[in-house]
Amino acid sequence: MAAGSARIVRYILLAFFFFAVVYFVSHSSYDGVPLTTDSLRAGKGSTTSSEKDTSSGSKGAASKDAGKSSSSSGTSFGSSPGTPSTSHQDLAEAPMALTPADAGWDNLLGTAPGPRMNATFVTLARNSDVWEIARSIRQVEDRFNRRYNYDWVFLNDKPFDATFKKVTSSLVSGKTHYGEIPKEHWSFPEWIDQDKAKKVREDMAQRKIIYGDSVSYRHMCRYESGFFFRHPIMNNYEWYWRVEPSVELFCDVHYDPFRFMAENKKKYSFVLSLYEYVETIPTLWDSTKKFMKNHPEHIAEGNSMGFLSDDGGDSYNHCHFWSNFEVGNLNWLRSQPYIDYFEALDKDGGFFYERWGDAPVHSIAASLLLKKEEIHFFNDIAYYHVPFTHCPTGEKVRTDLRCHCNPKDNFDWKGYSCTSRYFEINGLEKPEGYENQQD
Ligand SMILES: Nc1nc2c(ncn2[C@@H]2O[C@H](COP(=O)(O)OP(=O)(O)OP(=O)(O)O)[C@@H](O)[C@H]2O)c(=O)[nH]1
Ligand SMILES: *[C@@H]1O[C@H](CO)[C@@H](O)[C@H](O)[C@H]1NC(C)=O
Ligand SMILES: [Mg+2]
């Protein structure tokens, strides 16, 4: 009797095992092929500048494929869907795993569960930047986006060529969009005195100020300050993550930074901060003070003035967030306070009569127009843009996130960084181990 039922159990187990093997074999060979073509297709986004196609993009595909990947799918590509057993509803509810203690933290295979934000990567680039931006994209994809498949918008003052589109769309797991910048957004406004601007460039060239003699660099800074967020393609999104050529990401990004921003009511974020080169912005603070006087209604209560000034706003200490990395809210940049600030600066002409960078412009705006809790520091996003590195403080964080940066390179607590100041004005406790990284 006992032996008989044991045999039955054995048969059942054997049958179960057999069917599991059949299911796995057929499933993986079935999935492998269409998945590859699927992710290729996802990469082939629209290729025209006027394109506004947001339908059936990566968001749809991502949520369709979303599901916990079974461990057996470890050999397939990042886009393996595993068993799509979880319903749409469940995924939208799935909480984010922010630390190793949270469920789902270790699940870095397959498409990430959870909702997708209305978000895109954005890169301003020239055709000649193609291989440098390819490096950046590859790292962003490997460390994060292969599991999230967010779109990527490329903007250029000239049409993108076929090579640029082919290389970038093959690397991005979401949809790609290529936009040309309207002439009005990349030229001298009529109120700028050309002779005066030219003399400034000649003078700065003599004084060897970096990019001091460049016209295109000035158009670039003005564009990033006042226009990228209102390009027709960008109007389709609420959140952006800016990526420049030749940057590096050193750690896994386990959770969705866009969703983190949305759920924690953040509007702007940074990983590196430092003092601006004074010669490029001698009158930026004068223009800012004039704006504050003319628009007191735009200045937020509980702002971050303490980050910018050591004397209550009289003078600027030149601290700014380094804007070549940003995750931020586009609707904030499109809001009246920000637009009024940009237009006030633009009228004063400092993008051309000096060499105002978009980093101090964004930073001053974020510090004055937002509440201080709305600016976030991503300690866990490790980043390099020549010549500075943000490598997370804390050995446990670095090993948990499989970081490959050298902690000695971390710029955060060194004398030329403003990140200590950010921590102080926000009453935040500095991460453990910061004392050993101060020089
Ligand atoms: N389309 C276009 N993009 C540009 C131009 N100049 C700069 N960019 C892009 O604007 C961004 C900032 O330019 P960078 O040359 O990286 O300026 P930077 O970061 O201050 O200086 P680097 O140390 O050289 O990186 C990058 O994404 C560039 O690809 C230009 O003339 N046309
Ligand atoms: C995304 O955000 C933009 C800008 O706010 C909005 O116009 C658009 O309708 C949003 N799209 C979705 C799918 O929510
Ligand atoms: Mg750069």
Coordinates of C-alpha atoms and ligand atoms in Angstrom, one line a residue:
M1 CA 0.0 0.0 0.0
A2 CA 2.7 2.4 1.1
A3 CA 5.0 1.2 -1.6
G4 CA 2.1 1.5 -4.2
S5 CA 1.3 5.1 -3.3
A6 CA 5.0 6.0 -3.3
R7 CA 5.2 4.7 -6.9
I8 CA 2.3 6.8 -7.9
V9 CA 3.9 9.8 -6.4
R10 CA 7.0 9.0 -8.2
Y11 CA 5.1 8.7 -11.5
I12 CA 3.4 12.0 -10.9
L13 CA 6.7 13.7 -10.1
L14 CA 8.3 12.1 -13.2
A15 CA 5.4 13.3 -15.4
F16 CA 5.6 16.7 -13.9
F17 CA 9.4 16.9 -14.5
F18 CA 8.9 15.7 -18.0
F19 CA 6.3 18.4 -18.8
A20 CA 8.5 21.0 -17.1
V21 CA 11.4 20.1 -19.4
V22 CA 9.2 20.1 -22.4
Y23 CA 7.8 23.5 -21.4
F24 CA 11.2 25.0 -20.8
V25 CA 12.7 23.7 -24.0
S26 CA 9.9 24.8 -26.2
H27 CA 9.5 28.0 -24.3
S28 CA 13.1 29.1 -24.5
S29 CA 13.5 28.2 -28.1
Y30 CA 10.2 29.9 -29.0
D31 CA 11.1 33.0 -27.0
G32 CA 14.7 33.3 -28.1
V33 CA 14.1 34.2 -31.7
P34 CA 11.1 36.6 -31.6
L35 CA 12.6 38.3 -28.6
T36 CA 15.7 39.2 -30.4
T37 CA 13.8 40.6 -33.4
D38 CA 11.5 42.3 -30.9
S39 CA 14.2 44.2 -29.2
L40 CA 15.8 45.1 -32.5
R41 CA 12.5 46.4 -33.6
A42 CA 12.1 48.3 -30.4
G43 CA 15.4 50.0 -31.2
K44 CA 14.2 51.2 -34.6
G45 CA 12.3 54.2 -33.6
S46 CA 11.1 57.0 -35.7
T47 CA 13.8 58.7 -37.7
T48 CA 12.4 62.0 -38.6
S49 CA 12.6 65.2 -36.7
S50 CA 8.9 66.1 -36.9
E51 CA 7.9 62.6 -35.8
K52 CA 5.6 62.6 -32.8
D53 CA 5.0 58.9 -32.7
T54 CA 4.5 57.8 -29.1
S55 CA 2.0 55.0 -29.8
S56 CA 2.9 51.4 -29.1
G57 CA 6.4 52.4 -28.1
S58 CA 8.6 50.8 -25.6
K59 CA 6.2 51.6 -22.8
G60 CA 3.5 49.3 -24.2
A61 CA 6.1 46.6 -25.1
A62 CA 7.7 46.8 -21.7
S63 CA 4.6 46.4 -19.7
K64 CA 3.4 43.7 -22.1
D65 CA 6.6 41.7 -21.5
A66 CA 7.0 42.6 -17.9
G67 CA 7.1 39.8 -15.4
K68 CA 9.4 38.1 -13.0
S69 CA 12.0 36.2 -15.0
S70 CA 12.5 32.7 -14.0
S71 CA 16.1 31.8 -13.0
S72 CA 16.2 29.3 -15.9
S73 CA 16.1 32.2 -18.4
G74 CA 19.5 33.4 -17.3
T75 CA 21.1 32.7 -20.6
S76 CA 18.7 34.8 -22.7
F77 CA 19.1 38.5 -23.4
G78 CA 18.1 41.2 -20.9
S79 CA 14.7 41.4 -22.5
S80 CA 13.7 37.9 -21.6
P81 CA 10.1 38.0 -20.3
G82 CA 10.3 34.9 -18.1
T83 CA 6.9 33.7 -17.2
P84 CA 4.3 36.3 -17.8
S85 CA 2.2 35.1 -14.9
T86 CA 1.8 38.5 -13.1
S87 CA -1.1 40.6 -14.4
H88 CA -0.8 44.1 -15.5
Q89 CA -2.5 45.3 -12.3
D90 CA 0.0 43.6 -10.1
L91 CA 2.9 45.1 -11.9
A92 CA 1.7 48.6 -11.7
E93 CA 1.4 48.0 -7.9
A94 CA 4.8 46.4 -7.5
P95 CA 6.8 48.4 -5.0
M96 CA 10.3 49.4 -5.9
A97 CA 13.2 47.5 -4.3
L98 CA 15.4 50.4 -3.1
T99 CA 17.8 48.4 -0.9
P100 CA 19.0 44.8 -0.8
A101 CA 16.6 44.2 2.0
D102 CA 13.6 44.7 -0.3
A103 CA 11.9 41.9 -2.2
G104 CA 13.0 41.8 -5.9
W105 CA 16.3 43.6 -5.4
D106 CA 18.3 40.8 -6.8
N107 CA 16.1 40.3 -9.8
L108 CA 18.2 42.0 -12.5
L109 CA 17.2 39.6 -15.3
G110 CA 14.5 40.2 -17.7
T111 CA 12.2 43.2 -17.9
A112 CA 11.8 45.1 -14.7
P113 CA 8.3 44.9 -13.2
G114 CA 6.4 48.0 -12.2
P115 CA 4.9 50.9 -14.1
R116 CA 6.8 53.0 -16.5
M117 CA 7.0 56.8 -16.1
N118 CA 6.3 59.2 -18.9
A119 CA 10.1 59.6 -19.4
T120 CA 12.9 59.7 -21.8
F121 CA 16.7 59.9 -22.1
V122 CA 17.8 63.0 -23.9
T123 CA 21.1 63.7 -25.7
L124 CA 22.2 66.7 -27.5
A125 CA 24.9 65.7 -30.0
R126 CA 26.7 66.2 -33.3
N127 CA 27.0 63.4 -35.9
S128 CA 30.7 63.3 -35.1
D129 CA 29.8 62.4 -31.4
V130 CA 28.4 59.0 -32.5
W131 CA 31.1 56.8 -31.1
E132 CA 31.4 58.7 -27.8
I133 CA 27.6 58.6 -27.3
A134 CA 27.6 54.9 -28.3
R135 CA 29.9 54.3 -25.2
S136 CA 27.5 56.2 -23.0
I137 CA 24.4 54.5 -24.3
R138 CA 26.0 51.0 -23.9
Q139 CA 26.7 51.7 -20.2
V140 CA 23.3 53.2 -19.5
E141 CA 21.7 50.2 -21.1
D142 CA 23.9 47.6 -19.4
R143 CA 23.5 49.1 -16.0
F144 CA 19.8 50.2 -16.2
N145 CA 17.8 50.6 -19.3
R146 CA 17.9 47.1 -20.7
R147 CA 15.4 46.2 -18.0
Y148 CA 13.3 49.4 -18.4
N149 CA 13.4 50.2 -22.2
Y150 CA 12.8 53.9 -21.9
D151 CA 12.9 56.0 -25.0
W152 CA 15.9 58.1 -26.1
V153 CA 15.6 61.5 -27.8
F154 CA 18.5 62.8 -29.8
L155 CA 18.7 66.5 -30.6
N156 CA 21.0 68.2 -33.0
D157 CA 21.3 71.7 -34.7
K158 CA 22.0 69.7 -38.0
P159 CA 20.2 66.7 -39.4
F160 CA 21.4 63.4 -38.0
D161 CA 23.1 61.2 -40.6
A162 CA 22.3 57.6 -41.3
T163 CA 25.3 56.2 -39.3
F164 CA 24.3 58.1 -36.2
K165 CA 20.8 56.8 -36.4
K166 CA 21.8 53.3 -37.2
V167 CA 24.4 53.0 -34.4
T168 CA 22.3 54.6 -31.7
S169 CA 19.0 52.9 -32.5
S170 CA 20.8 49.5 -32.4
L171 CA 22.0 50.2 -28.9
V172 CA 18.9 51.7 -27.3
S173 CA 16.4 49.2 -26.0
G174 CA 13.5 51.7 -26.1
K175 CA 12.3 53.8 -29.0
T176 CA 14.6 56.4 -30.5
H177 CA 13.6 59.8 -31.8
Y178 CA 15.8 62.2 -33.7
G179 CA 15.0 65.9 -33.6
E180 CA 16.4 68.8 -35.5
I181 CA 16.7 72.0 -33.5
P182 CA 14.7 75.0 -35.0
K183 CA 17.0 77.8 -36.2
E184 CA 15.5 80.3 -33.7
H185 CA 16.7 78.2 -30.8
W186 CA 20.3 78.0 -32.0
S187 CA 21.2 81.5 -33.1
F188 CA 21.8 85.0 -31.8
P189 CA 18.7 86.8 -30.6
E190 CA 18.1 90.1 -32.5
W191 CA 19.0 92.2 -29.4
I192 CA 22.5 90.8 -29.2
D193 CA 25.2 93.2 -30.4
Q194 CA 27.4 91.0 -32.6
D195 CA 30.4 93.2 -32.4
K196 CA 30.4 93.3 -28.6
A197 CA 29.9 89.5 -28.6
K198 CA 32.8 89.0 -31.0
K199 CA 35.2 91.2 -28.9
V200 CA 34.3 89.1 -25.8
R201 CA 35.2 85.9 -27.6
E202 CA 38.6 87.4 -28.8
D203 CA 39.3 88.5 -25.3
M204 CA 38.4 85.2 -23.7
A205 CA 40.5 83.4 -26.3
Q206 CA 43.5 85.5 -25.3
R207 CA 42.8 84.7 -21.6
K208 CA 42.6 81.0 -22.5
I209 CA 39.2 80.5 -21.0
I210 CA 38.0 77.1 -21.9
Y211 CA 35.5 77.3 -24.9
G212 CA 35.8 81.1 -24.4
D213 CA 36.1 81.7 -28.2
S214 CA 33.5 79.3 -29.2
V215 CA 30.2 80.4 -30.8
S216 CA 28.7 76.9 -31.0
Y217 CA 29.5 76.2 -27.3
R218 CA 27.5 79.3 -26.4
H219 CA 24.5 78.2 -28.6
M220 CA 24.8 74.8 -26.9
C221 CA 24.7 76.3 -23.4
R222 CA 21.8 78.6 -24.3
Y223 CA 19.9 75.7 -25.8
E224 CA 20.3 73.5 -22.8
S225 CA 19.3 76.4 -20.6
G226 CA 16.2 77.4 -22.3
F227 CA 15.0 75.2 -25.1
F228 CA 15.7 71.5 -25.1
F229 CA 12.7 70.8 -22.9
R230 CA 10.3 72.5 -25.3
H231 CA 11.4 70.8 -28.4
P232 CA 8.2 69.2 -30.0
I233 CA 9.5 65.7 -29.3
M234 CA 10.3 66.5 -25.7
N235 CA 6.8 67.9 -25.2
N236 CA 5.6 64.3 -25.2
Y237 CA 7.3 63.5 -21.9
E238 CA 7.3 64.6 -18.3
W239 CA 10.7 63.3 -17.2
Y240 CA 14.2 63.4 -18.7
W241 CA 17.5 61.9 -18.0
R242 CA 20.3 63.8 -19.7
V243 CA 23.2 61.8 -21.1
E244 CA 26.4 63.2 -22.7
P245 CA 29.0 61.5 -24.9
S246 CA 31.8 59.6 -23.1
V247 CA 30.2 59.4 -19.7
E248 CA 30.4 56.3 -17.5
L249 CA 28.0 54.5 -15.1
F250 CA 29.9 52.4 -12.6
C251 CA 27.2 50.7 -10.7
D252 CA 24.0 48.8 -11.3
V253 CA 20.9 50.9 -11.1
H254 CA 18.4 48.5 -9.4
Y255 CA 15.4 50.8 -9.3
D256 CA 13.8 53.3 -11.6
P257 CA 15.2 56.8 -10.9
F258 CA 12.2 58.4 -12.8
R259 CA 9.8 56.6 -10.6
F260 CA 11.8 57.5 -7.5
M261 CA 11.6 61.1 -8.5
A262 CA 7.8 60.9 -9.1
E263 CA 7.0 59.1 -5.9
N264 CA 9.2 61.3 -3.8
K265 CA 8.0 64.6 -5.4
K266 CA 11.5 65.5 -6.7
K267 CA 11.9 67.9 -9.6
Y268 CA 15.6 68.0 -10.1
S269 CA 18.6 65.8 -9.2
F270 CA 22.4 65.6 -9.4
V271 CA 25.4 63.4 -8.7
L272 CA 28.2 65.9 -8.8
S273 CA 28.5 69.6 -7.8
L274 CA 31.3 72.1 -7.8
Y275 CA 32.3 75.7 -8.1
E276 CA 31.9 77.4 -11.5
Y277 CA 34.8 79.1 -13.3
V278 CA 34.1 82.7 -12.3
E279 CA 35.4 84.2 -15.6
T280 CA 32.5 82.6 -17.4
I281 CA 29.7 84.2 -15.3
P282 CA 30.8 87.5 -13.8
T283 CA 27.3 89.1 -14.0
L284 CA 25.1 86.1 -13.8
W285 CA 24.3 86.8 -10.1
D286 CA 23.5 90.5 -10.9
S287 CA 20.9 89.3 -13.5
T288 CA 19.6 86.8 -11.0
K289 CA 19.2 89.4 -8.3
K290 CA 17.3 91.6 -10.7
F291 CA 15.0 88.7 -11.6
M292 CA 14.4 88.0 -7.9
K293 CA 13.4 91.6 -7.4
N294 CA 11.1 91.7 -10.4
H295 CA 9.5 88.3 -9.7
P296 CA 9.4 87.7 -5.9
E297 CA 6.3 85.5 -6.6
H298 CA 8.5 82.9 -8.3
I299 CA 10.9 82.5 -5.4
A300 CA 10.0 79.3 -3.5
E301 CA 9.6 79.3 0.2
G302 CA 12.1 76.9 1.8
N303 CA 14.4 77.2 -1.2
S304 CA 18.2 76.3 -1.4
M305 CA 19.6 79.8 -1.3
G306 CA 22.1 78.5 1.3
F307 CA 23.6 76.3 -1.4
L308 CA 24.3 79.3 -3.7
S309 CA 25.2 82.0 -1.3
D310 CA 27.0 82.4 2.0
D311 CA 25.6 85.8 2.8
G312 CA 21.9 85.4 2.4
G313 CA 21.9 86.1 -1.4
D314 CA 24.1 89.1 -1.6
S315 CA 26.8 87.3 -3.5
Y316 CA 27.1 84.0 -5.4
N317 CA 29.5 81.4 -4.1
H318 CA 29.6 79.8 -7.6
C319 CA 28.2 76.4 -6.4
H320 CA 26.3 74.5 -9.0
F321 CA 25.1 71.0 -9.9
W322 CA 26.9 69.5 -12.8
S323 CA 24.3 69.4 -15.5
N324 CA 25.8 66.9 -17.9
F325 CA 24.0 64.4 -15.6
E326 CA 20.4 65.3 -14.7
V327 CA 17.2 63.5 -14.0
G328 CA 14.5 66.1 -13.9
N329 CA 11.0 67.1 -14.5
L330 CA 10.3 68.7 -17.8
N331 CA 7.0 70.3 -16.7
W332 CA 9.0 72.3 -14.1
L333 CA 11.3 73.6 -16.8
R334 CA 8.3 74.5 -18.9
S335 CA 6.6 76.3 -16.0
Q336 CA 6.2 80.1 -15.9
P337 CA 8.8 80.6 -13.1
Y338 CA 11.5 78.8 -15.0
I339 CA 10.6 80.4 -18.4
D340 CA 10.5 83.9 -16.8
Y341 CA 14.0 83.2 -15.3
F342 CA 15.5 82.0 -18.6
E343 CA 14.0 84.9 -20.5
A344 CA 15.3 87.5 -18.1
L345 CA 18.8 86.0 -18.4
D346 CA 18.5 85.8 -22.2
K347 CA 17.5 89.4 -22.4
D348 CA 20.6 90.4 -20.4
G349 CA 22.8 88.7 -23.0
G350 CA 25.2 86.9 -20.8
F351 CA 25.1 83.7 -22.9
F352 CA 27.0 85.7 -25.5
Y353 CA 28.6 88.7 -23.7
E354 CA 30.0 86.2 -21.2
R355 CA 29.8 82.4 -21.4
W356 CA 27.1 81.4 -19.1
G357 CA 26.8 77.7 -18.8
D358 CA 23.5 75.7 -18.5
A359 CA 24.8 74.2 -15.3
P360 CA 24.8 77.4 -13.2
V361 CA 21.6 78.4 -14.9
H362 CA 19.7 75.2 -14.1
S363 CA 21.3 75.1 -10.6
I364 CA 20.3 78.6 -9.6
A365 CA 16.8 78.0 -11.0
A366 CA 16.4 74.8 -9.1
S367 CA 17.8 76.3 -5.9
L368 CA 15.5 79.4 -6.0
L369 CA 12.4 78.2 -7.7
L370 CA 12.0 74.8 -6.0
K371 CA 11.6 73.8 -2.4
K372 CA 14.9 72.3 -1.1
E373 CA 13.3 68.9 -0.7
E374 CA 12.6 68.8 -4.4
I375 CA 16.3 68.5 -5.3
H376 CA 17.7 65.0 -5.0
F377 CA 21.2 63.7 -4.7
F378 CA 21.6 60.2 -6.2
N379 CA 24.4 58.7 -4.1
D380 CA 23.7 55.3 -5.7
I381 CA 24.1 56.4 -9.3
A382 CA 27.9 56.3 -9.9
Y383 CA 29.0 58.5 -12.7
Y384 CA 32.0 59.9 -14.6
H385 CA 32.3 62.8 -17.0
V386 CA 35.8 64.1 -17.6
P387 CA 37.4 65.0 -15.2
F388 CA 35.2 64.2 -12.2
T389 CA 33.8 61.0 -10.7
H390 CA 31.0 60.3 -8.3
C391 CA 31.6 56.9 -6.8
P392 CA 29.2 56.0 -4.0
T393 CA 30.4 56.5 -0.5
G394 CA 30.1 53.4 1.6
E395 CA 31.7 50.0 0.8
K396 CA 28.5 48.1 1.2
V397 CA 26.7 50.2 -1.3
R398 CA 29.5 49.7 -3.8
T399 CA 29.6 45.9 -3.5
D400 CA 25.8 45.6 -3.4
L401 CA 25.6 47.6 -6.7
R402 CA 28.6 45.8 -8.3
C403 CA 30.4 49.1 -8.8
H404 CA 33.7 49.2 -10.7
C405 CA 34.8 52.7 -9.7
N406 CA 37.7 53.4 -7.5
P407 CA 36.3 55.0 -4.2
K408 CA 39.5 57.2 -4.1
D409 CA 38.2 59.0 -7.2
N410 CA 35.0 60.1 -5.5
F411 CA 34.8 63.8 -5.8
D412 CA 31.9 64.4 -3.3
W413 CA 33.8 65.3 -0.2
K414 CA 36.8 67.0 -1.7
G415 CA 37.4 70.7 -1.3
Y416 CA 36.2 71.7 -4.7
S417 CA 32.9 70.0 -4.4
C418 CA 29.7 71.7 -3.2
T419 CA 28.0 68.5 -2.1
S420 CA 28.9 68.9 1.6
R421 CA 27.0 72.2 1.4
Y422 CA 24.0 70.5 -0.1
F423 CA 24.0 68.0 2.8
E424 CA 24.4 70.8 5.3
I425 CA 21.5 73.0 4.1
N426 CA 19.2 70.0 3.9
G427 CA 20.2 68.7 7.4
L428 CA 21.3 65.4 5.8
E429 CA 23.7 63.1 7.5
K430 CA 26.8 62.4 5.3
P431 CA 27.2 58.7 4.3
E432 CA 29.4 56.6 6.5
G433 CA 33.1 56.7 5.3
Y434 CA 33.0 60.2 3.9
E435 CA 35.8 61.4 6.3
N436 CA 38.3 59.2 4.5
Q437 CA 37.5 60.7 1.1
Q438 CA 38.2 64.3 1.8
D439 CA 41.5 64.5 -0.1
Ligands
LIG1 N1 24.4 69.3 -32.0 C1 25.4 69.8 -31.3 N2 25.7 69.4 -30.1 C2 26.7 69.9 -29.4 C3 27.4 71.0 -29.9 N3 28.4 71.4 -29.0 C4 28.2 70.5 -27.9 N4 27.2 69.7 -28.2 C5 26.6 68.7 -27.3 O1 26.3 69.3 -26.1 C6 26.7 68.6 -24.9 C7 27.7 69.4 -24.1 O2 28.9 69.6 -24.9 P1 30.3 69.2 -24.4 O3 31.3 69.4 -25.6 O4 30.3 67.8 -23.9 O5 30.6 70.3 -23.3 P2 31.2 70.1 -21.9 O6 30.6 68.9 -21.2 O7 31.1 71.3 -21.2 O8 32.7 69.8 -22.2 P3 33.6 68.5 -22.4 O9 34.5 68.5 -21.3 O10 34.1 68.7 -23.8 O11 32.6 67.3 -22.4 C8 27.2 67.3 -25.5 O12 26.2 66.4 -25.4 C9 27.6 67.6 -26.9 O13 27.5 66.4 -27.7 C10 27.1 71.5 -31.2 O14 27.7 72.4 -31.8 N5 26.1 70.9 -31.9
LIG2 C1 3.4 62.7 -21.0 O1 3.7 64.0 -20.6 C2 3.4 65.0 -21.5 C3 3.8 66.3 -20.9 O2 3.3 66.6 -19.7 C4 1.9 65.0 -21.9 O3 1.6 65.9 -22.8 C5 1.5 63.6 -22.4 O4 0.1 63.5 -22.6 C6 2.0 62.5 -21.4 N1 1.8 61.2 -22.0 C7 1.2 60.2 -21.3 C8 1.2 58.9 -22.0 O5 0.9 60.3 -20.1
MG3 MG 30.5 66.9 -22.0

